[in-house]
Short mmCIF file of C-alpha atoms in Angstrom, two decimals:
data_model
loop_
_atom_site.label_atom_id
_atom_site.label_comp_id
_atom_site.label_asym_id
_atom_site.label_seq_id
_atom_site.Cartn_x
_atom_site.Cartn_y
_atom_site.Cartn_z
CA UNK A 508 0.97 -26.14 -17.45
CA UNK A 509 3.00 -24.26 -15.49
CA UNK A 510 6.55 -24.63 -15.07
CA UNK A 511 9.36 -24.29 -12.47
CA UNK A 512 13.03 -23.63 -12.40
CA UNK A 513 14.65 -26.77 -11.42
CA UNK A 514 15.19 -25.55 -7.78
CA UNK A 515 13.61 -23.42 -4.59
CA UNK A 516 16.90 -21.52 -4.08
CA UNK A 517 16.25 -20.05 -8.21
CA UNK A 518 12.33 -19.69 -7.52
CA UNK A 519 12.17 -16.20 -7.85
CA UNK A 520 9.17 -13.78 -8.08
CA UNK A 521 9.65 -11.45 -10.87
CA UNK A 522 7.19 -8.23 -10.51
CA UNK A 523 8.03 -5.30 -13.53
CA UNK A 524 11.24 -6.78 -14.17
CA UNK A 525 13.04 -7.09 -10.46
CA UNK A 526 13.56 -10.63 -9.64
CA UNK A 527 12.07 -11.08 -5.31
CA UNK A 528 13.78 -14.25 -3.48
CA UNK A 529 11.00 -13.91 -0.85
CA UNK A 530 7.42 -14.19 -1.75
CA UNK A 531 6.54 -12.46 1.82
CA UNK A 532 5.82 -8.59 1.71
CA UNK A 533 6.02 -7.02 4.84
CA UNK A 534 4.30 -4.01 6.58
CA UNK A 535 5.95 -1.68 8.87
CA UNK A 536 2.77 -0.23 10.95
CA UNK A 537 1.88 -0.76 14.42
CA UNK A 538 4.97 -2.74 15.85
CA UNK A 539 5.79 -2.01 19.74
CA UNK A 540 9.18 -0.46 19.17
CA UNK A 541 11.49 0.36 16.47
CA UNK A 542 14.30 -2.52 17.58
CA UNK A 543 10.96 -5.39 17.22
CA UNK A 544 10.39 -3.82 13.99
CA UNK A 545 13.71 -3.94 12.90
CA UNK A 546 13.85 -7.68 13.63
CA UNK A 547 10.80 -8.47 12.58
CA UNK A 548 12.32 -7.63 9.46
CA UNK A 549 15.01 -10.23 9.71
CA UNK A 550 13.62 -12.92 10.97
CA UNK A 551 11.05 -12.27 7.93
CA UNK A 552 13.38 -12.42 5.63
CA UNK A 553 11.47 -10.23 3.32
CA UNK A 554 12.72 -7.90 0.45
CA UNK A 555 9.51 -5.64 -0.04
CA UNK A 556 8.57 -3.34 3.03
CA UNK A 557 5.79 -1.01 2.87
CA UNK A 558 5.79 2.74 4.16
CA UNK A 559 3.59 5.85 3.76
CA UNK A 560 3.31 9.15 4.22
CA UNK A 561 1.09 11.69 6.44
CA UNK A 562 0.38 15.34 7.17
CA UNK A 563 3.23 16.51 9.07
CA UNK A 564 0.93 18.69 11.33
CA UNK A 565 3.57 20.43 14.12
CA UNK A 566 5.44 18.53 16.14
CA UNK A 567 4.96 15.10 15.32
CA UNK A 568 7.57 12.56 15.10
CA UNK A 569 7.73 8.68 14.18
CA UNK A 570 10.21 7.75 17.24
CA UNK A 571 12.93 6.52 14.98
CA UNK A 572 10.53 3.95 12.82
CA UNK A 573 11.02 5.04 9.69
CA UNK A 574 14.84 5.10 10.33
CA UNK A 575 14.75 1.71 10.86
CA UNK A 576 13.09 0.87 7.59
CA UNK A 577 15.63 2.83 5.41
CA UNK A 578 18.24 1.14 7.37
CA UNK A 579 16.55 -2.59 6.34
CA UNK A 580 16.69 -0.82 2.99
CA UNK A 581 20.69 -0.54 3.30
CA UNK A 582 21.43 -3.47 4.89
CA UNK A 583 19.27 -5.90 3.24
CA UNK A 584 18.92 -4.67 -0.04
CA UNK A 585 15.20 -4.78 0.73
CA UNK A 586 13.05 -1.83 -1.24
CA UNK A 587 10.08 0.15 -0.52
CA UNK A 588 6.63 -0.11 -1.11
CA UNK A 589 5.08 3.27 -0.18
CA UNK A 590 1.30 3.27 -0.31
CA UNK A 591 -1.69 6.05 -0.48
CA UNK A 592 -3.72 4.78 2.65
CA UNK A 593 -6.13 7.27 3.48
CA UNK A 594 -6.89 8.07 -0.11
CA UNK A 595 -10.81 7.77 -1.04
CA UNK A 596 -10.46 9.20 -4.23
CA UNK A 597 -8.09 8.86 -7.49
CA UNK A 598 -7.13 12.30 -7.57
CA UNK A 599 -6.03 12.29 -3.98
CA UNK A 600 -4.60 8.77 -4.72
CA UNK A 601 -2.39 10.10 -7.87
CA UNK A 602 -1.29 13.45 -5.76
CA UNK A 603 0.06 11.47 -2.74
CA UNK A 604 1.30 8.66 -5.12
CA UNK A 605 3.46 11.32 -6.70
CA UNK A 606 4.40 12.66 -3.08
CA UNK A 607 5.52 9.38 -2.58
CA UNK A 608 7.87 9.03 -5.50
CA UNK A 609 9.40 12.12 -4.57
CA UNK A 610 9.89 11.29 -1.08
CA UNK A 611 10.86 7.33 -1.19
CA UNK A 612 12.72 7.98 -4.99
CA UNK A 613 10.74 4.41 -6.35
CA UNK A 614 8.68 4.47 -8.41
CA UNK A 615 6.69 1.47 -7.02
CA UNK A 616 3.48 2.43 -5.33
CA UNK A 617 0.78 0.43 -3.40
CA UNK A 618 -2.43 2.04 -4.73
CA UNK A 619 -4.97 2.49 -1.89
CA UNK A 620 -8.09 3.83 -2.52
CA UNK A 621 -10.60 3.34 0.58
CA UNK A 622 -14.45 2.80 -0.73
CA UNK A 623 -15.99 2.51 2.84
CA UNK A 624 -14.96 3.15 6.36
CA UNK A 625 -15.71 0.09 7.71
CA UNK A 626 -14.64 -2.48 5.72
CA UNK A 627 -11.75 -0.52 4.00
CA UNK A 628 -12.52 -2.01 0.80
CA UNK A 629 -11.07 -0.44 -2.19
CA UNK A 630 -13.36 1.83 -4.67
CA UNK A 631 -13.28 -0.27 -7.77
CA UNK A 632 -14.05 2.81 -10.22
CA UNK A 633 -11.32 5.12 -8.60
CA UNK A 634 -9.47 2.54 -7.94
CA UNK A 635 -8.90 1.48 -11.84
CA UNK A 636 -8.73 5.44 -12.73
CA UNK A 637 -6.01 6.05 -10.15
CA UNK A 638 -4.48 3.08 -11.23
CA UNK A 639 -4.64 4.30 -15.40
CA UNK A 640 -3.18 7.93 -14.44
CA UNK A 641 -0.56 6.38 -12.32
CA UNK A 642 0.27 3.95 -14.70
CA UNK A 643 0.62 6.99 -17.62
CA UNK A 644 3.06 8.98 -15.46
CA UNK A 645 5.47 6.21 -14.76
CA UNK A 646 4.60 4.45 -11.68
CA UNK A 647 4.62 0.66 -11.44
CA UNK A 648 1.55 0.12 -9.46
CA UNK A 649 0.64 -2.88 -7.13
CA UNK A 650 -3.85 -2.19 -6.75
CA UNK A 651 -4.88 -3.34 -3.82
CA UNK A 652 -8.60 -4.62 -4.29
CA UNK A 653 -10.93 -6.78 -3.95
CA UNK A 654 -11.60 -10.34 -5.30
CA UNK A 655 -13.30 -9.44 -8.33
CA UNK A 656 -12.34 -10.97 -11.79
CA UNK A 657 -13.81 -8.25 -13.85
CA UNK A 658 -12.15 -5.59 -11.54
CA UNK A 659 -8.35 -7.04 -11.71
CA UNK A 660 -9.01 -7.29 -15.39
CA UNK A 661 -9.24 -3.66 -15.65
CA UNK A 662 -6.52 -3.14 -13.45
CA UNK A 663 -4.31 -5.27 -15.74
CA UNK A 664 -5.99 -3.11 -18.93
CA UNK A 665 -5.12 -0.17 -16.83
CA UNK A 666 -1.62 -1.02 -16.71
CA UNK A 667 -0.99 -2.59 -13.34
CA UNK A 668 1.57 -5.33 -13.53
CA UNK A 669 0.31 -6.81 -10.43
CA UNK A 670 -2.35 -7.04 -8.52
CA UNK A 671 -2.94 -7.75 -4.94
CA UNK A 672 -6.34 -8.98 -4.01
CA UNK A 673 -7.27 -8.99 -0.75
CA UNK A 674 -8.04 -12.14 1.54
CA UNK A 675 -10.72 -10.29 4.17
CA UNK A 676 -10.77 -6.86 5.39
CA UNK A 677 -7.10 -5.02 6.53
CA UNK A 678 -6.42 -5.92 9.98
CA UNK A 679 -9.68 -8.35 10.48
CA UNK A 680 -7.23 -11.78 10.42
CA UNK A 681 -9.94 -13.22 9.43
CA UNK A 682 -7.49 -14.98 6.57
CA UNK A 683 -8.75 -16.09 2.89
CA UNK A 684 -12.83 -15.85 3.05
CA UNK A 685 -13.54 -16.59 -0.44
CA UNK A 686 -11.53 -18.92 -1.45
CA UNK A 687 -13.35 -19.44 -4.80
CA UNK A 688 -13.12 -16.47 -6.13
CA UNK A 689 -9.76 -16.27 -5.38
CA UNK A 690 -8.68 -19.76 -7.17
CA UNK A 691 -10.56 -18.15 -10.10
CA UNK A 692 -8.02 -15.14 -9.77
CA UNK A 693 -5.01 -17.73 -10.05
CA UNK A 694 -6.42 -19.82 -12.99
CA UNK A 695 -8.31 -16.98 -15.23
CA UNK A 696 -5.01 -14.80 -14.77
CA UNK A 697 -2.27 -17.43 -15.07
CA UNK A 698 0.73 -15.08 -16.09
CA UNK A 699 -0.21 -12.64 -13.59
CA UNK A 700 2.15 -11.77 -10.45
CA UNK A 701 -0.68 -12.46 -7.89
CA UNK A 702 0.04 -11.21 -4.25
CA UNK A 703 -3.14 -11.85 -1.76
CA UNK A 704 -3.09 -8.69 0.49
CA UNK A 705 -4.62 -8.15 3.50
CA UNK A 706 -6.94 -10.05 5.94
CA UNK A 707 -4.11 -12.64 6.86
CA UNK A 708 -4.29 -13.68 10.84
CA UNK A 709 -1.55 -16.80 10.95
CA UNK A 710 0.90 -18.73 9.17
CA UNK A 711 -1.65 -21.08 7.66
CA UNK A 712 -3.35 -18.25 6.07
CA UNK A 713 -0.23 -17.53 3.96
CA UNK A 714 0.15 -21.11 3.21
CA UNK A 715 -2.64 -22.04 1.73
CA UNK A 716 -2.67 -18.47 -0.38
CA UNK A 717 0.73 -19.73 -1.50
CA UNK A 718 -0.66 -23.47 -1.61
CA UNK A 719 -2.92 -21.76 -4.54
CA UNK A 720 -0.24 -20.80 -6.50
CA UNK A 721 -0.42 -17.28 -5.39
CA UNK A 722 2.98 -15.67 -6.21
CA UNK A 723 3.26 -13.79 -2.69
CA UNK A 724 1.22 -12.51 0.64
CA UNK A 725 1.60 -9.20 2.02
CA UNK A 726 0.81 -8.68 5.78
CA UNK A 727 1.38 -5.92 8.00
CA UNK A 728 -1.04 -6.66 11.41
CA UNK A 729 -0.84 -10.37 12.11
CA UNK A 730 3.05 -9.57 13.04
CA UNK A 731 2.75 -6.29 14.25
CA UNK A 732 0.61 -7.18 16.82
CA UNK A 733 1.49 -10.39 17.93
CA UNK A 734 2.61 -11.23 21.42
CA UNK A 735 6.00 -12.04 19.58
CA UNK A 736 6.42 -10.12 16.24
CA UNK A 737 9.70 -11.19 15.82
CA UNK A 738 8.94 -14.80 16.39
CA UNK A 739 5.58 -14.61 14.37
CA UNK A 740 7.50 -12.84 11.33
CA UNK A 741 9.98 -16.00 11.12
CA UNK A 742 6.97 -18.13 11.40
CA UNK A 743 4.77 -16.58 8.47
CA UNK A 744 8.27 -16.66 6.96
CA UNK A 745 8.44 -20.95 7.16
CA UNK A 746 4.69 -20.63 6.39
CA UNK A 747 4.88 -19.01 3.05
CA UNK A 748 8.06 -21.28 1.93
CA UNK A 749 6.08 -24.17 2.85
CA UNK A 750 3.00 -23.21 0.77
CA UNK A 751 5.26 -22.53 -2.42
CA UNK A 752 6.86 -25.82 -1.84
CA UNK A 753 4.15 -27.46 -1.78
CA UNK A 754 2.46 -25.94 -4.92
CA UNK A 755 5.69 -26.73 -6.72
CA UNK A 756 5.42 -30.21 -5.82
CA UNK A 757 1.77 -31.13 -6.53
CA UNK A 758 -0.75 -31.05 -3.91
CA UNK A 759 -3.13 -33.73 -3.91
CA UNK A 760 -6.24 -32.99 -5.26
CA UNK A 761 -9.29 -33.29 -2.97
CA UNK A 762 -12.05 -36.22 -3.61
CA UNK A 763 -15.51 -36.98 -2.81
CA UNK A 764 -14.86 -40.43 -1.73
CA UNK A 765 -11.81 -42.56 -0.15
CA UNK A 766 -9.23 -43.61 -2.18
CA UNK A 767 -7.09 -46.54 -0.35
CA UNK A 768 -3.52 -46.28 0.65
CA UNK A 769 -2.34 -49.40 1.93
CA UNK A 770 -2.69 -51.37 -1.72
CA UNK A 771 -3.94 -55.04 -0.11
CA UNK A 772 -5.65 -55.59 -3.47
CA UNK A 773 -8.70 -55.32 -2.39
CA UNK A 774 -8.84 -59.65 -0.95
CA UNK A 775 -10.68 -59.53 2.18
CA UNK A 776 -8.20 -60.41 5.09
CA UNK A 777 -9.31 -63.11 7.51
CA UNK A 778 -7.50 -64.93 10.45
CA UNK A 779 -8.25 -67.95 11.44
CA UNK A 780 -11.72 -68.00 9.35
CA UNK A 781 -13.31 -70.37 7.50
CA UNK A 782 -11.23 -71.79 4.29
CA UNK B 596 -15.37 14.53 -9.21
CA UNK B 597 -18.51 14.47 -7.42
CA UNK B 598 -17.03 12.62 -4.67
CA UNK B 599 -14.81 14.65 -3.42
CA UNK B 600 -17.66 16.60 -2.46
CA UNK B 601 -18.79 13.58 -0.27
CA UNK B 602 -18.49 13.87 3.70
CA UNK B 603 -15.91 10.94 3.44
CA UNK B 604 -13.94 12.66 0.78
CA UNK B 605 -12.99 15.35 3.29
CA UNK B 606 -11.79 12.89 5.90
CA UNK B 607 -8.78 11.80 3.62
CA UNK B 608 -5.56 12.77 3.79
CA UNK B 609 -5.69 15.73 0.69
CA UNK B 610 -9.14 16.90 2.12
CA UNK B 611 -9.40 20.07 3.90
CA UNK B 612 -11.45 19.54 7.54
CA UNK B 613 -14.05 21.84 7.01
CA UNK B 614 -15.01 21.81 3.24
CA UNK B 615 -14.70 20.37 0.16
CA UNK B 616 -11.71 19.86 -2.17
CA UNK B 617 -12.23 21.86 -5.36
CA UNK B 618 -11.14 20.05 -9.17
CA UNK B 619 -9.31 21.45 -10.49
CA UNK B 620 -7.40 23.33 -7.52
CA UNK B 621 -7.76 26.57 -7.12
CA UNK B 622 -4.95 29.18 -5.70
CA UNK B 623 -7.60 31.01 -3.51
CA UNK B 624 -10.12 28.64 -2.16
CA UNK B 625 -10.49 30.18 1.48
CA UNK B 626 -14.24 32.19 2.01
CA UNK B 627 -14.63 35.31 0.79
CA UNK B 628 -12.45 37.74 3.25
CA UNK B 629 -14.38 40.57 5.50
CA UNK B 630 -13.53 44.05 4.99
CA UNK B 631 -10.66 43.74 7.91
CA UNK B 632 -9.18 40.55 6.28
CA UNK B 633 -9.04 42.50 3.34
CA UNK B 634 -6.98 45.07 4.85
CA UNK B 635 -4.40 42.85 6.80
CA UNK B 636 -4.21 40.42 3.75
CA UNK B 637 -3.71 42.92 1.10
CA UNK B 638 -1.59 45.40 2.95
CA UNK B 639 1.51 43.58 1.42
CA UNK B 640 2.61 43.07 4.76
CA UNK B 641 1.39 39.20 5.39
CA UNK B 642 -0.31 36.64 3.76
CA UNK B 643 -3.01 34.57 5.62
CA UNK B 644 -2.60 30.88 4.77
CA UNK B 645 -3.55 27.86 6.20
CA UNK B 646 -0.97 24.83 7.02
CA UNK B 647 -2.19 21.33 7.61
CA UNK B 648 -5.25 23.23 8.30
CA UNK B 649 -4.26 25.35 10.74
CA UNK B 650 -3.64 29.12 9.99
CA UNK B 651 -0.24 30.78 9.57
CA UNK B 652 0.67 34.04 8.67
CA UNK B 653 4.28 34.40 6.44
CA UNK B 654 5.12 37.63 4.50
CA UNK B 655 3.96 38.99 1.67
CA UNK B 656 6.35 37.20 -1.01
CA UNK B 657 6.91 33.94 0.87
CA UNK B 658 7.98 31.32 -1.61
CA UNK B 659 6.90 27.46 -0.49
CA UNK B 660 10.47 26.69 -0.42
CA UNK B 661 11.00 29.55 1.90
CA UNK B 662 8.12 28.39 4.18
CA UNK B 663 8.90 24.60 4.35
CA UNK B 664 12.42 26.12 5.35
CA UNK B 665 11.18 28.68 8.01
CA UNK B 666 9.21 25.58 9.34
CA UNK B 667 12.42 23.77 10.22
CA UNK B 668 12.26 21.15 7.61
CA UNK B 669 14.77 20.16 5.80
CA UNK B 670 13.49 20.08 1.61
CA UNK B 671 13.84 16.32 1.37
CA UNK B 672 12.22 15.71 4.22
CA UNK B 673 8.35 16.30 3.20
CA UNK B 674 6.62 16.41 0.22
CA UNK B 675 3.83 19.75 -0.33
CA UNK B 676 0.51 20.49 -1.76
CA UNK B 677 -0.56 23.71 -2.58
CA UNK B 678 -4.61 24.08 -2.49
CA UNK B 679 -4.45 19.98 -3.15
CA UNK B 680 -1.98 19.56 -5.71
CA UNK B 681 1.56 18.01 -5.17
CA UNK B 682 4.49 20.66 -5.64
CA UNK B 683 7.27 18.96 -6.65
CA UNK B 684 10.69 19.86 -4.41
CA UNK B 685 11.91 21.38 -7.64
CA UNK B 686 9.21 24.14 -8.29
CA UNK B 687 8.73 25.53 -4.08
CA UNK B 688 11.14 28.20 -5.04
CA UNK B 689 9.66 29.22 -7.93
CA UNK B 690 6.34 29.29 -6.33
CA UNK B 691 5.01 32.64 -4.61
CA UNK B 692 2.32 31.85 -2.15
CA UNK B 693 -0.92 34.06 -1.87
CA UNK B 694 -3.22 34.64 1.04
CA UNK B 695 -5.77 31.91 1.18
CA UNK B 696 -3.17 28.86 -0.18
CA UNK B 697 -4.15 25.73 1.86
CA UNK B 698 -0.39 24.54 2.27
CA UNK B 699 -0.50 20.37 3.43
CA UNK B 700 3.16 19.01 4.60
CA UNK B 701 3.96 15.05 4.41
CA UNK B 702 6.14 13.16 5.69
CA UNK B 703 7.74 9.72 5.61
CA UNK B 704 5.73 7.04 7.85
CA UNK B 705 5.47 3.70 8.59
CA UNK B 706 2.79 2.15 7.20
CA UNK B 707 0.53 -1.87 5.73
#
């Protein structure tokens, strides 16, 4: 049986060896302006941002977003998770993963390695050979994929200390879809830092991922593109608290049938019947 | 890989537009040149190369250190790939480009 240290406050989330004190990884894509990303960040409270890189092509700028990240970085002591979206295979997910390195100086990457347009879905088989080459030259890398036991095993095999499955397609906030196979994720890999990624639309979403003993969610759109990121980031940011409180303390388990809780010990109550 | 030969392979961010990626890379993967391409790109006057898929013409002798510079970037601002394979920040100097190189620039970006 798992065990917990004896308070929230020294609940940390240990991935490779760098203790987390939030279990809410954050995405820097798509927010209206770079001041609502910047608190977004705050009220979040998170300590894992993700970034990534593109062709420069002439001309194009980022309008100060990616200043505002590093300066999250400084001032929060928050660190980077740069990732190879865009990638379809492993050799152009190892060559940008190494661009990435270079350019963010971490060693931490979020392997992405798209199997289908529309769905975004990873490519299991590049996926696990990026994932084995990355793994060789040094790189701690956080997979994102799909829900599949035999899939995450391989990642593991490969060398992945993580792994972050995803709840339903990137963007979709459609939240946790399979459910099942995700519980068999938590209790077929107990010792594994699990972080559900992608798919999350609201705060319940994140709560019941962490209600499953999930070690962390990682959501980019369902703040981003809220009518109030800011207010949405500090909400997913009770949200995911709530759902590792609440698998620290025990959730009752579900049942078929109802199980009184009033205890009137089980004498029918009559007034003014016969005697 | 066989998939990088795929039509979605060449829509990702290490894929040339018009063709496919070759493994491993190689230094000259543009077409074969015509007679007058031969002439301009072996004159020693200018190479012919291709950035982010768009052509550019540097001289003869151009290092990738020299052309990320003469681009305006600063060297720890983007990351290159030479005919799709990463060139660490290190080794531009020490790299001579040749006419055909397919030279891709990246930058820092926001990103999920």
């Amino acid at each position: 049986m798992k065990t917990f240290p004896t308070s929230i406050e020294q609940d940390s989330f240990q991935v490779a060896g760098v203790a987390l004190g939030s279990r809410f990884f954050l995405g820097t894509a798509g927010y209206p302006s770079p001041q609502v990303l910047r608190e977004s960040i705050t009220a979040s409270g998170t300590q894992v941002v993700t970034v990534g890189l593109k062709r420069t092509l002439a001309g194009a700028g980022d309008n100060g977003f990616v200043e505002i990240v590093r300066e999250a970085l400084r001032d929060r002591g928050a660190r980077l998770l740069p990732n190879t979206a865009g990638c379809r295979t492993a050799r152009e997910a190892v060559q940008l993963a190494h661009m990435a390195r270079e350019l963010y100086e971490t060693p931490w990457i979020k392997l992405e390695v798209v199997g289908d347009e529309h769905t975004l879905q990873p490519d299991p088989f590049e996926l696990v050979a990026a994932a084995a080459q990355l793994a060789r030259d040094g790189f701690v890398v956080f997979p994102y994929c799909t829900d599949d036991l035999v899939t995450c095993r391989r990642l593991l095999d490969a060398g992945c200390p993580v792994l972050m499955p995803w709840g339903a397609p990137i963007g979709s906030g459609q939240g946790l879809l399979n459910p099942f196979a995700l519980r068999t994720l938590r209790e077929r890999l107990p010792d594994t830092p699990l972080i559900v990624d992608a798919g999350l639309g609201a705060p319940s979403h994140a709560a019941q991922a962490l209600e499953m003993g999930f070690d962390a969610v990682l959501l980019n759109s369902a703040v981003a593109q809220a009518r109030d990121p800011v207010a949405m980031a500090g909400a997913f940011a009770h949200a995911v608290k709530a759902g590792r409180e609440a698998w620290r303390a025990g959730i009752l388990a579900p049942q078929d049938y109802a199980v009184a809780s009033t205890p009137v010990g089980g004498e029918p109550v009559l007034l003014g019947g016969p005697p | 890989m066989s998939r990088q030969c795929d039509a979605d392979a060449n829509s990702g961010p290490m894929a040339p537009a018009a063709r496919c990626q070759l493994e491993p890379a190689v230094r000259a993967g543009a077409p074969a040149p015509t007679a007058s391409d031969d002439h301009a790109a072996s004159s020693g006057q200018t190479l012919e190369l291709r950035i982010d898929d768009r052509p550019h013409r540097v001289p003869a002798g151009t290092s990738l250190a020299q052309l990320v510079a003469g681009l305006g970037h600063a060297p720890g601002d983007v990351c290159t790939a030479v005919n799709g394979s990463f060139v660490a920040r290190g080794a531009r100097e020490h790299l001579a480009l040749q006419s055909g190189d397919a030279v891709m620039l990246f930058k820092a970006i926001v990103g999920g």
